[in-house]
mmCIF file of C-alpha atoms in Angstrom:
data_model
loop_
_atom_site.group_PDB
_atom_site.id
_atom_site.type_symbol
_atom_site.label_atom_id
_atom_site.label_comp_id
_atom_site.label_asym_id
_atom_site.label_seq_id
_atom_site.Cartn_x
_atom_site.Cartn_y
_atom_site.Cartn_z
ATOM 1 C CA MET A 230 94.585 70.900 115.607
ATOM 2 C CA SER A 231 94.942 71.170 111.820
ATOM 3 C CA GLY A 232 97.267 73.479 109.931
ATOM 4 C CA ALA A 233 94.370 75.895 109.368
ATOM 5 C CA GLY A 234 93.813 76.088 113.120
ATOM 6 C CA TRP A 235 97.498 76.738 113.694
ATOM 7 C CA ILE A 236 97.436 79.583 111.166
ATOM 8 C CA GLU A 237 94.494 81.163 112.956
ATOM 9 C CA ALA A 238 96.299 80.905 116.305
ATOM 10 C CA PHE A 239 99.475 82.363 114.791
ATOM 11 C CA LEU A 240 97.607 85.364 113.377
ATOM 12 C CA GLU A 241 95.876 85.929 116.702
ATOM 13 C CA MET A 242 99.285 85.986 118.386
ATOM 14 C CA MET A 243 100.617 88.470 115.807
ATOM 15 C CA ALA A 244 97.630 90.744 116.374
ATOM 16 C CA GLY A 245 97.602 90.498 120.158
ATOM 17 C CA GLU A 246 101.213 90.211 121.262
ATOM 18 C CA ARG A 247 102.979 92.064 118.443
ATOM 19 C CA ALA A 248 100.180 94.519 117.588
ATOM 20 C CA SER A 249 100.728 93.835 113.884
ATOM 21 C CA ALA A 250 98.863 96.107 111.487
ATOM 22 C CA ARG A 251 95.870 94.796 109.570
ATOM 23 C CA ASN A 252 97.777 94.873 106.259
ATOM 24 C CA THR A 253 100.574 92.807 107.810
ATOM 25 C CA LEU A 254 98.122 90.237 109.135
ATOM 26 C CA THR A 255 96.404 90.035 105.743
ATOM 27 C CA ALA A 256 99.751 89.453 104.008
ATOM 28 C CA TYR A 257 100.778 86.720 106.483
ATOM 29 C CA GLY A 258 97.382 85.075 106.110
ATOM 30 C CA LYS A 259 97.658 84.999 102.309
ATOM 31 C CA ASP A 260 101.230 83.708 102.398
ATOM 32 C CA LEU A 261 100.411 80.874 104.775
ATOM 33 C CA ALA A 262 97.213 80.022 102.893
ATOM 34 C CA ASP A 263 99.290 79.724 99.718
ATOM 35 C CA ALA A 264 101.701 77.337 101.427
ATOM 36 C CA GLN A 265 98.797 75.364 102.876
ATOM 37 C CA ALA A 266 97.161 74.996 99.434
ATOM 38 C CA PHE A 267 100.433 73.794 97.897
ATOM 39 C CA LEU A 268 100.982 71.217 100.625
ATOM 40 C CA LYS A 269 97.382 70.020 100.449
ATOM 41 C CA GLY A 270 98.030 68.975 96.852
ATOM 42 C CA ARG A 271 100.685 66.654 98.226
ATOM 43 C CA GLY A 272 98.461 65.142 100.866
ATOM 44 C CA VAL A 273 99.858 67.085 103.861
ATOM 45 C CA ASP A 274 99.486 70.496 105.455
ATOM 46 C CA LEU A 275 101.571 72.858 107.577
ATOM 47 C CA SER A 276 100.955 70.751 110.675
ATOM 48 C CA ASN A 277 102.683 67.611 109.365
ATOM 49 C CA ALA A 278 104.802 68.704 106.387
ATOM 50 C CA GLY A 279 108.417 67.566 106.253
ATOM 51 C CA ALA A 280 111.497 69.534 105.275
ATOM 52 C CA GLU A 281 111.475 68.104 101.737
ATOM 53 C CA GLN A 282 107.923 69.290 101.186
ATOM 54 C CA ILE A 283 108.669 72.777 102.489
ATOM 55 C CA GLU A 284 111.714 72.918 100.211
ATOM 56 C CA ALA A 285 109.533 71.831 97.297
ATOM 57 C CA TYR A 286 107.108 74.646 98.060
ATOM 58 C CA PHE A 287 109.804 77.314 97.894
ATOM 59 C CA ALA A 288 111.249 75.806 94.735
ATOM 60 C CA ALA A 289 107.763 76.010 93.220
ATOM 61 C CA LEU A 290 107.584 79.723 93.992
ATOM 62 C CA SER A 291 110.479 80.318 91.617
ATOM 63 C CA ASP A 292 108.938 78.039 89.012
ATOM 64 C CA ARG A 293 105.742 80.106 89.185
ATOM 65 C CA GLY A 294 107.698 83.235 88.373
ATOM 66 C CA MET A 295 107.455 84.641 91.885
ATOM 67 C CA SER A 296 109.629 87.700 92.414
ATOM 68 C CA PRO A 297 112.580 87.321 94.821
ATOM 69 C CA ALA A 298 110.971 89.849 97.168
ATOM 70 C CA THR A 299 107.680 87.949 97.327
ATOM 71 C CA ALA A 300 109.430 84.604 97.704
ATOM 72 C CA ALA A 301 111.488 86.032 100.575
ATOM 73 C CA ARG A 302 108.353 87.345 102.266
ATOM 74 C CA ARG A 303 106.587 83.985 101.982
ATOM 75 C CA ARG A 304 109.603 82.156 103.307
ATOM 76 C CA SER A 305 109.723 84.574 106.238
ATOM 77 C CA ALA A 306 106.044 83.969 106.970
ATOM 78 C CA VAL A 307 106.563 80.205 107.049
ATOM 79 C CA ARG A 308 109.683 80.480 109.203
ATOM 80 C CA GLN A 309 107.929 82.731 111.734
ATOM 81 C CA PHE A 310 104.926 80.419 111.722
ATOM 82 C CA TYR A 311 107.050 77.398 112.602
ATOM 83 C CA ARG A 312 108.941 79.293 115.312
ATOM 84 C CA PHE A 313 105.560 80.017 116.868
ATOM 85 C CA VAL A 314 104.521 76.371 116.511
ATOM 86 C CA LEU A 315 107.739 75.220 118.210
ATOM 87 C CA GLY A 316 107.191 77.690 121.010
ATOM 88 C CA GLU A 317 103.703 76.311 121.578
ATOM 89 C CA GLY A 318 105.077 72.759 121.654
ATOM 90 C CA TRP A 319 102.808 71.596 118.821
ATOM 91 C CA ARG A 320 105.771 70.205 116.878
ATOM 92 C CA ALA A 321 109.177 69.066 118.009
ATOM 93 C CA ASP A 322 110.907 70.041 114.765
ATOM 94 C CA ASP A 323 111.025 72.965 112.342
ATOM 95 C CA PRO A 324 110.799 71.734 108.728
ATOM 96 C CA SER A 325 111.677 75.195 107.407
ATOM 97 C CA ARG A 326 115.092 75.439 109.098
ATOM 98 C CA ARG A 327 117.098 74.048 106.215
ATOM 99 C CA VAL A 328 115.352 76.109 103.531
ATOM 100 C CA ASP A 329 117.809 78.617 102.103
ATOM 101 C CA ALA A 330 116.639 82.207 101.790
ATOM 102 C CA PRO A 331 115.978 83.357 98.226
ATOM 103 C CA LYS A 332 118.626 85.774 97.078
ATOM 104 C CA LYS A 333 117.092 89.217 96.927
ATOM 105 C CA GLY A 334 118.672 92.385 95.679
ATOM 106 C CA ARG A 335 117.479 95.520 97.373
ATOM 107 C CA PRO A 336 116.154 97.959 94.763
ATOM 108 C CA LEU A 337 116.952 101.614 95.165
ATOM 109 C CA PRO A 338 113.938 103.859 95.645
ATOM 110 C CA LYS A 339 112.593 105.882 92.738
ATOM 111 C CA VAL A 340 113.591 109.500 93.146
ATOM 112 C CA LEU A 341 111.807 112.710 92.188
ATOM 113 C CA SER A 342 113.629 116.016 92.080
ATOM 114 C CA ARG A 343 112.379 118.953 94.090
ATOM 115 C CA SER A 344 111.220 120.678 90.923
ATOM 116 C CA GLU A 345 109.254 117.576 89.910
ATOM 117 C CA VAL A 346 107.504 117.469 93.280
ATOM 118 C CA ASP A 347 106.661 121.166 92.903
ATOM 119 C CA ALA A 348 105.290 120.476 89.422
ATOM 120 C CA ILE A 349 103.053 117.664 90.717
ATOM 121 C CA ILE A 350 101.745 119.869 93.532
ATOM 122 C CA GLY A 351 101.046 122.629 91.016
ATOM 123 C CA ALA A 352 99.250 120.256 88.663
ATOM 124 C CA ALA A 353 97.193 118.845 91.529
ATOM 125 C CA GLY A 354 96.098 122.308 92.634
ATOM 126 C CA ALA A 355 95.183 123.262 89.081
ATOM 127 C CA ARG A 356 92.406 120.661 88.946
ATOM 128 C CA ASP A 357 88.865 121.975 89.044
ATOM 129 C CA GLY A 358 87.439 123.328 92.286
ATOM 130 C CA GLY A 359 87.494 121.271 95.428
ATOM 131 C CA GLN A 360 89.098 118.295 93.699
ATOM 132 C CA GLY A 361 92.228 120.347 93.171
ATOM 133 C CA LEU A 362 92.315 121.693 96.723
ATOM 134 C CA ARG A 363 91.913 118.205 98.175
ATOM 135 C CA LEU A 364 94.555 116.580 95.982
ATOM 136 C CA ALA A 365 97.044 119.404 96.515
ATOM 137 C CA CYS A 366 96.470 119.095 100.267
ATOM 138 C CA MET A 367 97.133 115.351 100.199
ATOM 139 C CA VAL A 368 100.316 115.701 98.142
ATOM 140 C CA GLU A 369 101.587 118.518 100.355
ATOM 141 C CA LEU A 370 100.922 116.459 103.490
ATOM 142 C CA ALA A 371 102.581 113.324 102.084
ATOM 143 C CA TYR A 372 105.672 115.237 100.982
ATOM 144 C CA ALA A 373 105.942 117.462 104.071
ATOM 145 C CA SER A 374 105.553 114.649 106.587
ATOM 146 C CA GLY A 375 106.755 111.472 104.868
ATOM 147 C CA LEU A 376 103.448 109.748 105.574
ATOM 148 C CA ARG A 377 102.671 106.273 104.333
ATOM 149 C CA ILE A 378 99.604 106.196 102.113
ATOM 150 C CA SER A 379 97.714 104.168 104.724
ATOM 151 C CA GLU A 380 98.559 106.814 107.333
ATOM 152 C CA LEU A 381 97.572 109.694 105.071
ATOM 153 C CA THR A 382 94.155 108.359 104.091
ATOM 154 C CA ALA A 383 93.393 107.343 107.691
ATOM 155 C CA LEU A 384 94.055 110.770 109.224
ATOM 156 C CA PRO A 385 91.164 111.852 111.450
ATOM 157 C CA LEU A 386 89.831 115.383 111.093
ATOM 158 C CA SER A 387 90.600 116.057 114.757
ATOM 159 C CA VAL A 388 94.384 115.955 114.308
ATOM 160 C CA LEU A 389 94.370 118.975 111.963
ATOM 161 C CA ALA A 390 91.425 120.962 113.232
ATOM 162 C CA ARG A 391 93.646 123.386 115.208
ATOM 163 C CA ASP A 392 96.392 124.022 112.630
ATOM 164 C CA PRO A 393 99.170 122.068 114.405
ATOM 165 C CA ALA A 394 102.860 122.264 113.527
ATOM 166 C CA TYR A 395 103.169 118.487 114.016
ATOM 167 C CA LEU A 396 100.944 115.474 113.521
ATOM 168 C CA ILE A 397 100.812 112.502 115.853
ATOM 169 C CA VAL A 398 100.708 109.567 113.458
ATOM 170 C CA LYS A 399 99.956 105.962 114.331
ATOM 171 C CA GLY A 400 102.147 103.859 112.077
ATOM 172 C CA LYS A 401 103.064 100.184 111.720
ATOM 173 C CA GLY A 402 102.385 98.047 114.754
ATOM 174 C CA GLY A 403 100.360 100.851 116.311
ATOM 175 C CA LYS A 404 103.521 102.845 117.117
ATOM 176 C CA GLU A 405 103.074 106.610 117.340
ATOM 177 C CA ARG A 406 105.505 109.203 115.990
ATOM 178 C CA LEU A 407 105.628 112.931 115.363
ATOM 179 C CA ALA A 408 105.393 114.071 111.740
ATOM 180 C CA PRO A 409 106.244 117.703 110.908
ATOM 181 C CA LEU A 410 104.088 120.102 108.893
ATOM 182 C CA ASN A 411 105.662 122.945 106.949
ATOM 183 C CA ASP A 412 103.949 126.239 106.163
ATOM 184 C CA ALA A 413 102.953 125.116 102.664
ATOM 185 C CA ALA A 414 101.248 121.988 103.975
ATOM 186 C CA ARG A 415 99.432 123.935 106.704
ATOM 187 C CA ALA A 416 98.194 126.461 104.149
ATOM 188 C CA ALA A 417 97.005 123.644 101.885
ATOM 189 C CA VAL A 418 95.148 122.022 104.772
ATOM 190 C CA LYS A 419 93.493 125.320 105.690
ATOM 191 C CA ALA A 420 92.292 125.869 102.110
ATOM 192 C CA TYR A 421 90.990 122.308 101.848
ATOM 193 C CA LEU A 422 89.124 122.412 105.174
ATOM 194 C CA GLU A 423 86.982 125.260 103.831
ATOM 195 C CA ILE A 424 85.537 122.952 101.170
ATOM 196 C CA ARG A 425 85.821 119.576 102.947
ATOM 197 C CA LYS A 426 82.045 119.503 103.439
ATOM 198 C CA ASP A 427 81.657 119.031 99.662
ATOM 199 C CA PHE A 428 83.112 115.522 99.985
ATOM 200 C CA LEU A 429 80.982 114.369 102.896
ATOM 201 C CA PRO A 430 78.699 111.417 102.135
ATOM 202 C CA LYS A 431 75.042 112.424 102.204
ATOM 203 C CA GLY A 432 73.701 112.444 105.756
ATOM 204 C CA ASP A 433 77.164 111.915 107.265
ATOM 205 C CA ALA A 434 77.986 115.343 108.703
ATOM 206 C CA ALA A 435 79.772 113.672 111.636
ATOM 207 C CA ASN A 436 82.217 111.802 109.382
ATOM 208 C CA PRO A 437 85.491 111.663 111.403
ATOM 209 C CA TRP A 438 87.990 111.400 108.533
ATOM 210 C CA LEU A 439 90.071 114.269 107.195
ATOM 211 C CA PHE A 440 89.468 113.020 103.657
ATOM 212 C CA PRO A 441 85.879 111.696 103.613
ATOM 213 C CA SER A 442 84.331 110.066 100.573
ATOM 214 C CA ARG A 443 81.308 108.069 99.516
ATOM 215 C CA SER A 444 83.271 104.820 99.568
ATOM 216 C CA LYS A 445 82.255 101.965 101.848
ATOM 217 C CA ALA A 446 85.022 102.922 104.278
ATOM 218 C CA GLY A 447 83.707 106.487 104.469
ATOM 219 C CA ARG A 448 87.082 107.940 103.463
ATOM 220 C CA LEU A 449 89.219 108.270 100.361
ATOM 221 C CA THR A 450 90.904 104.950 99.626
ATOM 222 C CA PRO A 451 94.653 104.552 99.035
ATOM 223 C CA ARG A 452 93.907 103.208 95.567
ATOM 224 C CA ARG A 453 91.870 106.278 94.606
ATOM 225 C CA PHE A 454 94.578 108.624 95.856
ATOM 226 C CA ALA A 455 97.151 106.727 93.789
ATOM 227 C CA GLN A 456 94.946 107.150 90.705
ATOM 228 C CA LEU A 457 94.558 110.876 91.293
ATOM 229 C CA LEU A 458 98.307 111.227 91.851
ATOM 230 C CA ASP A 459 98.981 109.490 88.522
ATOM 231 C CA GLU A 460 96.698 111.979 86.797
ATOM 232 C CA ALA A 461 98.474 114.930 88.419
ATOM 233 C CA ALA A 462 101.871 113.524 87.374
ATOM 234 C CA ALA A 463 100.690 113.185 83.773
ATOM 235 C CA ASP A 464 99.354 116.764 83.849
ATOM 236 C CA ALA A 465 102.782 117.885 85.085
ATOM 237 C CA GLY A 466 104.503 116.125 82.183
ATOM 238 C CA ILE A 467 106.019 113.420 84.395
ATOM 239 C CA ASP A 468 105.746 109.720 83.571
ATOM 240 C CA PRO A 469 103.148 108.312 86.030
ATOM 241 C CA ALA A 470 105.218 105.112 86.203
ATOM 242 C CA ARG A 471 107.805 107.117 88.158
ATOM 243 C CA VAL A 472 105.255 108.390 90.654
ATOM 244 C CA SER A 473 103.297 106.776 93.479
ATOM 245 C CA PRO A 474 102.274 107.753 97.012
ATOM 246 C CA HIS A 475 105.316 105.872 98.314
ATOM 247 C CA VAL A 476 107.592 107.797 95.946
ATOM 248 C CA LEU A 477 106.477 110.975 97.708
ATOM 249 C CA ARG A 478 107.698 109.378 100.949
ATOM 250 C CA HIS A 479 111.001 108.604 99.231
ATOM 251 C CA ALA A 480 111.231 112.241 98.107
ATOM 252 C CA PHE A 481 110.646 113.427 101.664
ATOM 253 C CA ALA A 482 113.541 111.299 102.944
ATOM 254 C CA THR A 483 116.014 111.919 100.134
ATOM 255 C CA HIS A 484 115.479 115.670 100.051
ATOM 256 C CA LEU A 485 115.992 115.878 103.816
ATOM 257 C CA LEU A 486 119.303 114.032 103.506
ATOM 258 C CA GLU A 487 120.361 116.207 100.585
ATOM 259 C CA GLY A 488 119.666 119.204 102.790
ATOM 260 C CA GLY A 489 121.974 117.891 105.512
ATOM 261 C CA ALA A 490 119.527 116.135 107.854
ATOM 262 C CA ASP A 491 120.943 113.520 110.219
ATOM 263 C CA LEU A 492 120.143 109.940 109.229
ATOM 264 C CA ARG A 493 118.837 109.138 112.717
ATOM 265 C CA VAL A 494 116.417 112.059 112.501
ATOM 266 C CA VAL A 495 115.123 110.832 109.159
ATOM 267 C CA GLN A 496 114.732 107.354 110.642
ATOM 268 C CA LYS A 497 112.525 108.747 113.422
ATOM 269 C CA LEU A 498 110.464 110.847 111.018
ATOM 270 C CA LEU A 499 109.827 107.860 108.750
ATOM 271 C CA GLY A 500 108.995 105.569 111.649
ATOM 272 C CA HIS A 501 111.609 102.952 110.710
ATOM 273 C CA ALA A 502 112.404 100.502 113.490
ATOM 274 C CA ASP A 503 115.820 99.679 111.968
ATOM 275 C CA ILE A 504 118.175 102.349 110.647
ATOM 276 C CA ALA A 505 119.307 99.890 107.956
ATOM 277 C CA THR A 506 115.947 100.503 106.282
ATOM 278 C CA THR A 507 116.628 104.236 106.223
ATOM 279 C CA GLN A 508 120.166 103.864 104.886
ATOM 280 C CA ILE A 509 118.870 102.972 101.440
ATOM 281 C CA TYR A 510 118.181 106.671 100.928
ATOM 282 C CA THR A 511 121.772 107.727 101.424
ATOM 283 C CA HIS A 512 122.662 106.867 97.821
ATOM 284 C CA VAL A 513 120.917 110.016 96.605
ATOM 285 C CA ALA A 514 123.078 112.186 98.827
ATOM 286 C CA GLY A 515 126.315 110.431 97.927
ATOM 287 C CA GLU A 516 128.081 113.440 96.498
ATOM 288 C CA ARG A 517 127.022 115.657 99.407
ATOM 289 C CA LEU A 518 128.290 113.098 101.909
ATOM 290 C CA ARG A 519 131.603 112.825 100.081
ATOM 291 C CA GLU A 520 131.925 116.607 100.192
ATOM 292 C CA VAL A 521 131.268 116.557 103.959
ATOM 293 C CA VAL A 522 134.133 114.089 104.403
ATOM 294 C CA ARG A 523 136.452 116.148 102.194
ATOM 295 C CA SER A 524 135.697 119.379 104.030
ATOM 296 C CA LYS A 525 135.225 118.200 107.613
ATOM 297 C CA HIS A 526 137.478 115.188 108.194
ATOM 298 C CA PRO A 527 140.776 116.143 109.908
ATOM 299 C CA LEU A 528 142.939 114.056 107.595
ATOM 300 C CA ALA A 529 141.176 115.392 104.519
ATOM 301 C CA LYS A 530 142.091 118.936 105.543
ATOM 302 C CA LYS A 531 145.753 117.957 105.582
#
């Protein structure tokens, strides 16, 4: 079997055994295809490449100006691929074992203040007619529940038809979690549902999505929501470069921690498998955490 066949088998395993999301599979496929193309130029492929050739590939990533984060992701894809190959017995060695990981600093998330989030919601709602009601609803939902943009745009109408206090969200790897809805988000959803029919594609009254559109997918795309969010940020006098759908998720997490929420609770609400991923948000609540230690720790009281 060629390297291309091995890649296909690897992706099938990721989809079947690990229930990897479509975006994850697409990223792995692109990363491995990039490595395969590089190796092909040297007369080999992933099935018969040696350690020197794999090392040359990762060195070339830096030469091409690849960011440390992207280089780390591509290295991870190749390492996981070869672990799979070893497990299948297709090779007796792992040529990626001696490749050092690219050094990668972990950037802190962009942070919006509570007043800035309120300003964006206000600017979204001030847009004309149904466009404003829909955008305000989406921003309220993202901020109230910490939804990923892929989760937000893929919400089915059925999950909000009965004004629930919580959403059941299917996140990465098909894992389900509960996402809370506050009163403001529920009110925004109620107002939007009254005009949702205006966004239905012609002849598609049975459209199942909460946010339908005339796009090929039948629902508002993540890219279009990001564009609309940029416009709302600009209307609110906030630099759009500081705002994105994921920044709303950051705001959800950081504002919860500032308000005293337990880190483990925030981890569950975000759907993070590893609490280390959630800990990046604690920097925004640094002063509050220091005050908790000063006021609550027994030795501090002395």
